C-alpha atoms as a printed R data frame, in Angstrom:
    type eleno elety resid chain resno      x      y       z
1   ATOM     1    CA   UNK     A     1  0.245 -0.162  -0.364
2   ATOM     2    CA   UNK     A     2  1.200  3.107  -1.372
3   ATOM     3    CA   UNK     A     3  0.663  6.506   1.197
4   ATOM     4    CA   UNK     A     4  1.496 10.023   1.351
5   ATOM     5    CA   UNK     A     5  1.276 11.951   4.134
6   ATOM     6    CA   UNK     A     6  2.651 15.401   5.089
7   ATOM     7    CA   UNK     A     7  6.232 15.625   6.193
8   ATOM     8    CA   UNK     A     8  6.256 16.005  10.846
9   ATOM     9    CA   UNK     A     9  9.681 17.195  12.630
10  ATOM    10    CA   UNK     A    10  9.935 13.894  13.138
11  ATOM    11    CA   UNK     A    11 10.341 12.698   9.618
12  ATOM    12    CA   UNK     A    12 12.794 14.974   9.376
13  ATOM    13    CA   UNK     A    13 16.054 12.450   9.802
14  ATOM    14    CA   UNK     A    14 14.780 10.277   7.396
15  ATOM    15    CA   UNK     A    15 13.242 12.298   4.593
16  ATOM    16    CA   UNK     A    16 17.769 13.806   5.324
17  ATOM    17    CA   UNK     A    17 18.972 10.651   4.607
18  ATOM    18    CA   UNK     A    18 17.338  9.684   1.460
19  ATOM    19    CA   UNK     A    19 17.424 13.575  -0.258
20  ATOM    20    CA   UNK     A    20 21.704 12.834   0.907
21  ATOM    21    CA   UNK     A    21 21.258  9.358  -0.903
22  ATOM    22    CA   UNK     A    22 19.290 11.746  -4.024
23  ATOM    23    CA   UNK     A    23 21.985 13.458  -4.310
24  ATOM    24    CA   UNK     A    24 25.172 11.683  -4.758
25  ATOM    25    CA   UNK     A    25 24.393 10.191  -7.733
26  ATOM    26    CA   UNK     A    26 24.421 13.303 -10.023
27  ATOM    27    CA   UNK     A    27 27.813 14.266  -7.371
28  ATOM    28    CA   UNK     A    28 25.572 17.603  -5.854
29  ATOM    29    CA   UNK     A    29 27.434 18.561  -2.587
30  ATOM    30    CA   UNK     A    30 24.435 18.607   0.597
31  ATOM    31    CA   UNK     A    31 25.121 19.356   3.968
32  ATOM    32    CA   UNK     A    32 23.103 17.613   6.318
33  ATOM    33    CA   UNK     A    33 23.081 19.788   8.764
34  ATOM    34    CA   UNK     A    34 22.023 22.419   6.416
35  ATOM    35    CA   UNK     A    35 19.490 20.803   5.200
36  ATOM    36    CA   UNK     A    36 18.033 19.081   7.809
37  ATOM    37    CA   UNK     A    37 17.638 23.220   9.591
38  ATOM    38    CA   UNK     A    38 15.864 24.065   6.160
39  ATOM    39    CA   UNK     A    39 13.512 21.487   6.353
40  ATOM    40    CA   UNK     A    40 12.773 22.584   9.891
41  ATOM    41    CA   UNK     A    41 12.174 25.916   8.579
42  ATOM    42    CA   UNK     A    42 10.129 24.410   5.010
43  ATOM    43    CA   UNK     A    43  8.061 23.450   8.039
44  ATOM    44    CA   UNK     A    44  6.906 26.154   9.422
45  ATOM    45    CA   UNK     A    45  5.889 28.128   6.970
46  ATOM    46    CA   UNK     A    46  3.026 26.994   5.378
47  ATOM    47    CA   UNK     A    47  3.548 28.994   2.208
48  ATOM    48    CA   UNK     A    48  6.665 27.884   1.455
49  ATOM    49    CA   UNK     A    49  5.378 24.752  -0.037
50  ATOM    50    CA   UNK     A    50  4.749 21.410   1.228
51  ATOM    51    CA   UNK     A    51  7.503 18.580   1.400
52  ATOM    52    CA   UNK     A    52  5.342 14.820   1.355
53  ATOM    53    CA   UNK     A    53  7.256 11.380   2.514
54  ATOM    54    CA   UNK     A    54  5.691  8.389   1.009
55  ATOM    55    CA   UNK     A    55  5.252  5.743   2.456
56  ATOM    56    CA   UNK     A    56  4.874  2.097   0.837
57  ATOM    57    CA   UNK     A    57  3.924 -0.958   3.327
58  ATOM    58    CA   UNK     A    58  4.167  1.490   6.399
59  ATOM    59    CA   UNK     A    59  7.587  1.954   5.515
60  ATOM    60    CA   UNK     A    60  9.144  5.635   3.796
61  ATOM    61    CA   UNK     A    61 10.461  4.998   0.581
62  ATOM    62    CA   UNK     A    62 10.915  8.464  -0.359
63  ATOM    63    CA   UNK     A    63  9.388 11.739  -0.749
64  ATOM    64    CA   UNK     A    64  8.094 14.595  -2.962
65  ATOM    65    CA   UNK     A    65  8.763 18.470  -2.668
66  ATOM    66    CA   UNK     A    66  6.199 20.629  -4.422
67  ATOM    67    CA   UNK     A    67  6.249 24.300  -3.883
68  ATOM    68    CA   UNK     A    68  4.445 27.304  -5.514
69  ATOM    69    CA   UNK     A    69  4.769 30.126  -7.549
70  ATOM    70    CA   UNK     A    70  2.844 32.928 -10.214
71  ATOM    71    CA   UNK     A    71  3.093 33.474 -13.336
72  ATOM    72    CA   UNK     A    72  1.610 35.413 -15.986
73  ATOM    73    CA   UNK     A    73  2.897 33.423 -19.003
74  ATOM    74    CA   UNK     A    74  1.646 30.444 -16.443
75  ATOM    75    CA   UNK     A    75 -1.511 31.857 -16.577
76  ATOM    76    CA   UNK     A    76 -1.029 32.147 -12.583
77  ATOM    77    CA   UNK     A    77 -1.024 30.107  -9.829
78  ATOM    78    CA   UNK     A    78  1.840 27.053 -10.852
79  ATOM    79    CA   UNK     A    79  3.155 23.986  -9.025
80  ATOM    80    CA   UNK     A    80  6.634 23.306  -9.173
81  ATOM    81    CA   UNK     A    81  7.336 19.482  -8.259
82  ATOM    82    CA   UNK     A    82 10.572 20.441  -6.936
83  ATOM    83    CA   UNK     A    83 12.173 17.407  -6.257
84  ATOM    84    CA   UNK     A    84 11.062 13.194  -6.216
85  ATOM    85    CA   UNK     A    85 12.464 10.203  -4.868
86  ATOM    86    CA   UNK     A    86 11.826  6.207  -4.309
87  ATOM    87    CA   UNK     A    87 14.923  4.873  -2.710
88  ATOM    88    CA   UNK     A    88 16.082  2.061  -5.503
89  ATOM    89    CA   UNK     A    89 15.107 -0.861  -2.567
90  ATOM    90    CA   UNK     A    90 11.625  0.761  -3.954
91  ATOM    91    CA   UNK     A    91 11.498  1.557  -7.202
92  ATOM    92    CA   UNK     A    92  9.454 -1.367 -10.006
93  ATOM    93    CA   UNK     A    93  7.184 -1.226  -8.355
94  ATOM    94    CA   UNK     A    94  4.334  1.518  -9.512
95  ATOM    95    CA   UNK     A    95  4.812  4.458  -6.477
96  ATOM    96    CA   UNK     A    96  6.486  7.487  -9.231
97  ATOM    97    CA   UNK     A    97  3.267  6.509 -10.851
98  ATOM    98    CA   UNK     A    98  1.331  6.725  -8.506
99  ATOM    99    CA   UNK     A    99  3.349  9.875  -6.712
100 ATOM   100    CA   UNK     A   100  2.597 11.741 -10.457
101 ATOM   101    CA   UNK     A   101 -1.335 10.795  -9.747
102 ATOM   102    CA   UNK     A   102 -1.077 12.318  -5.819
103 ATOM   103    CA   UNK     A   103  0.876 15.612  -7.007
104 ATOM   104    CA   UNK     A   104 -2.098 16.294  -9.806
105 ATOM   105    CA   UNK     A   105 -4.900 15.600  -7.486
106 ATOM   106    CA   UNK     A   106 -3.142 18.237  -5.196
107 ATOM   107    CA   UNK     A   107 -2.521 20.329  -8.218
108 ATOM   108    CA   UNK     A   108 -6.014 19.879  -9.399
109 ATOM   109    CA   UNK     A   109 -7.436 20.707  -5.655
110 ATOM   110    CA   UNK     A   110 -5.545 23.744  -4.643
111 ATOM   111    CA   UNK     A   111 -6.365 25.392  -8.417
112 ATOM   112    CA   UNK     A   112 -2.818 25.511  -9.911
113 ATOM   113    CA   UNK     A   113 -3.004 26.113 -13.617
114 ATOM   114    CA   UNK     A   114  0.505 24.301 -13.927
115 ATOM   115    CA   UNK     A   115  2.704 21.873 -13.280
116 ATOM   116    CA   UNK     A   116  7.103 22.186 -14.006
117 ATOM   117    CA   UNK     A   117  9.380 20.238 -13.200
118 ATOM   118    CA   UNK     A   118 13.219 19.626 -13.798
119 ATOM   119    CA   UNK     A   119 14.662 16.634 -14.217
120 ATOM   120    CA   UNK     A   120 18.289 15.048 -15.048
121 ATOM   121    CA   UNK     A   121 19.189 14.912 -19.161
122 ATOM   122    CA   UNK     A   122 20.338 10.867 -17.853
123 ATOM   123    CA   UNK     A   123 17.576 10.264 -16.227
124 ATOM   124    CA   UNK     A   124 16.090  8.158 -18.544
125 ATOM   125    CA   UNK     A   125 13.582  6.530 -16.657
126 ATOM   126    CA   UNK     A   126 12.194  9.512 -15.013
127 ATOM   127    CA   UNK     A   127 11.454 11.504 -17.961
128 ATOM   128    CA   UNK     A   128  9.711  8.264 -19.505
129 ATOM   129    CA   UNK     A   129  7.576  8.579 -16.101
130 ATOM   130    CA   UNK     A   130  6.256 12.297 -16.758
131 ATOM   131    CA   UNK     A   131  5.938 12.236 -20.540
132 ATOM   132    CA   UNK     A   132  3.584  9.275 -20.135
133 ATOM   133    CA   UNK     A   133  1.809 11.733 -17.120
134 ATOM   134    CA   UNK     A   134  1.467 14.143 -20.209
135 ATOM   135    CA   UNK     A   135  4.604 16.312 -19.295
136 ATOM   136    CA   UNK     A   136  5.617 17.790 -22.279
137 ATOM   137    CA   UNK     A   137 10.055 19.619 -22.186
138 ATOM   138    CA   UNK     A   138  9.795 23.697 -22.677
139 ATOM   139    CA   UNK     A   139 11.719 24.911 -25.082
140 ATOM   140    CA   UNK     A   140 14.179 26.712 -22.679
141 ATOM   141    CA   UNK     A   141 17.137 26.334 -20.221
142 ATOM   142    CA   UNK     A   142 17.261 26.881 -17.001
143 ATOM   143    CA   UNK     A   143 19.177 29.403 -15.231
144 ATOM   144    CA   UNK     A   144 20.656 30.359 -11.884
145 ATOM   145    CA   UNK     A   145 22.011 33.064 -10.329
146 ATOM   146    CA   UNK     A   146 24.998 33.045  -8.474
């Protein structure tokens, strides 16, 4: 059974450990102490977004982080799927598909006009999932400052 639960302070350490695993895939730096503090800040700022833990048979197996922004180009409130990670031991069980259903339902219930996400070009498994869920590649590139 797959369940989605809003992140609580007591589950932050488990999500931080998953995030460390996720970031290691692409060699992104992560500091557990800073990340833990950021999660405490995030949980106490509901306007910043939501983090949901994903459970498979009552075991935490992943997480998703959803944040919002406003875009005239995209007709209003937009949901950014900032992160979606399923532990490799749980992949291939339909959890990603269920997560996408959950995220799309969350967006609809909260009147978001669009859902946007970014994905690593080498992550073909994720790209296939998103394309099956009707996501389209955007012609623009993501840029970041500084």
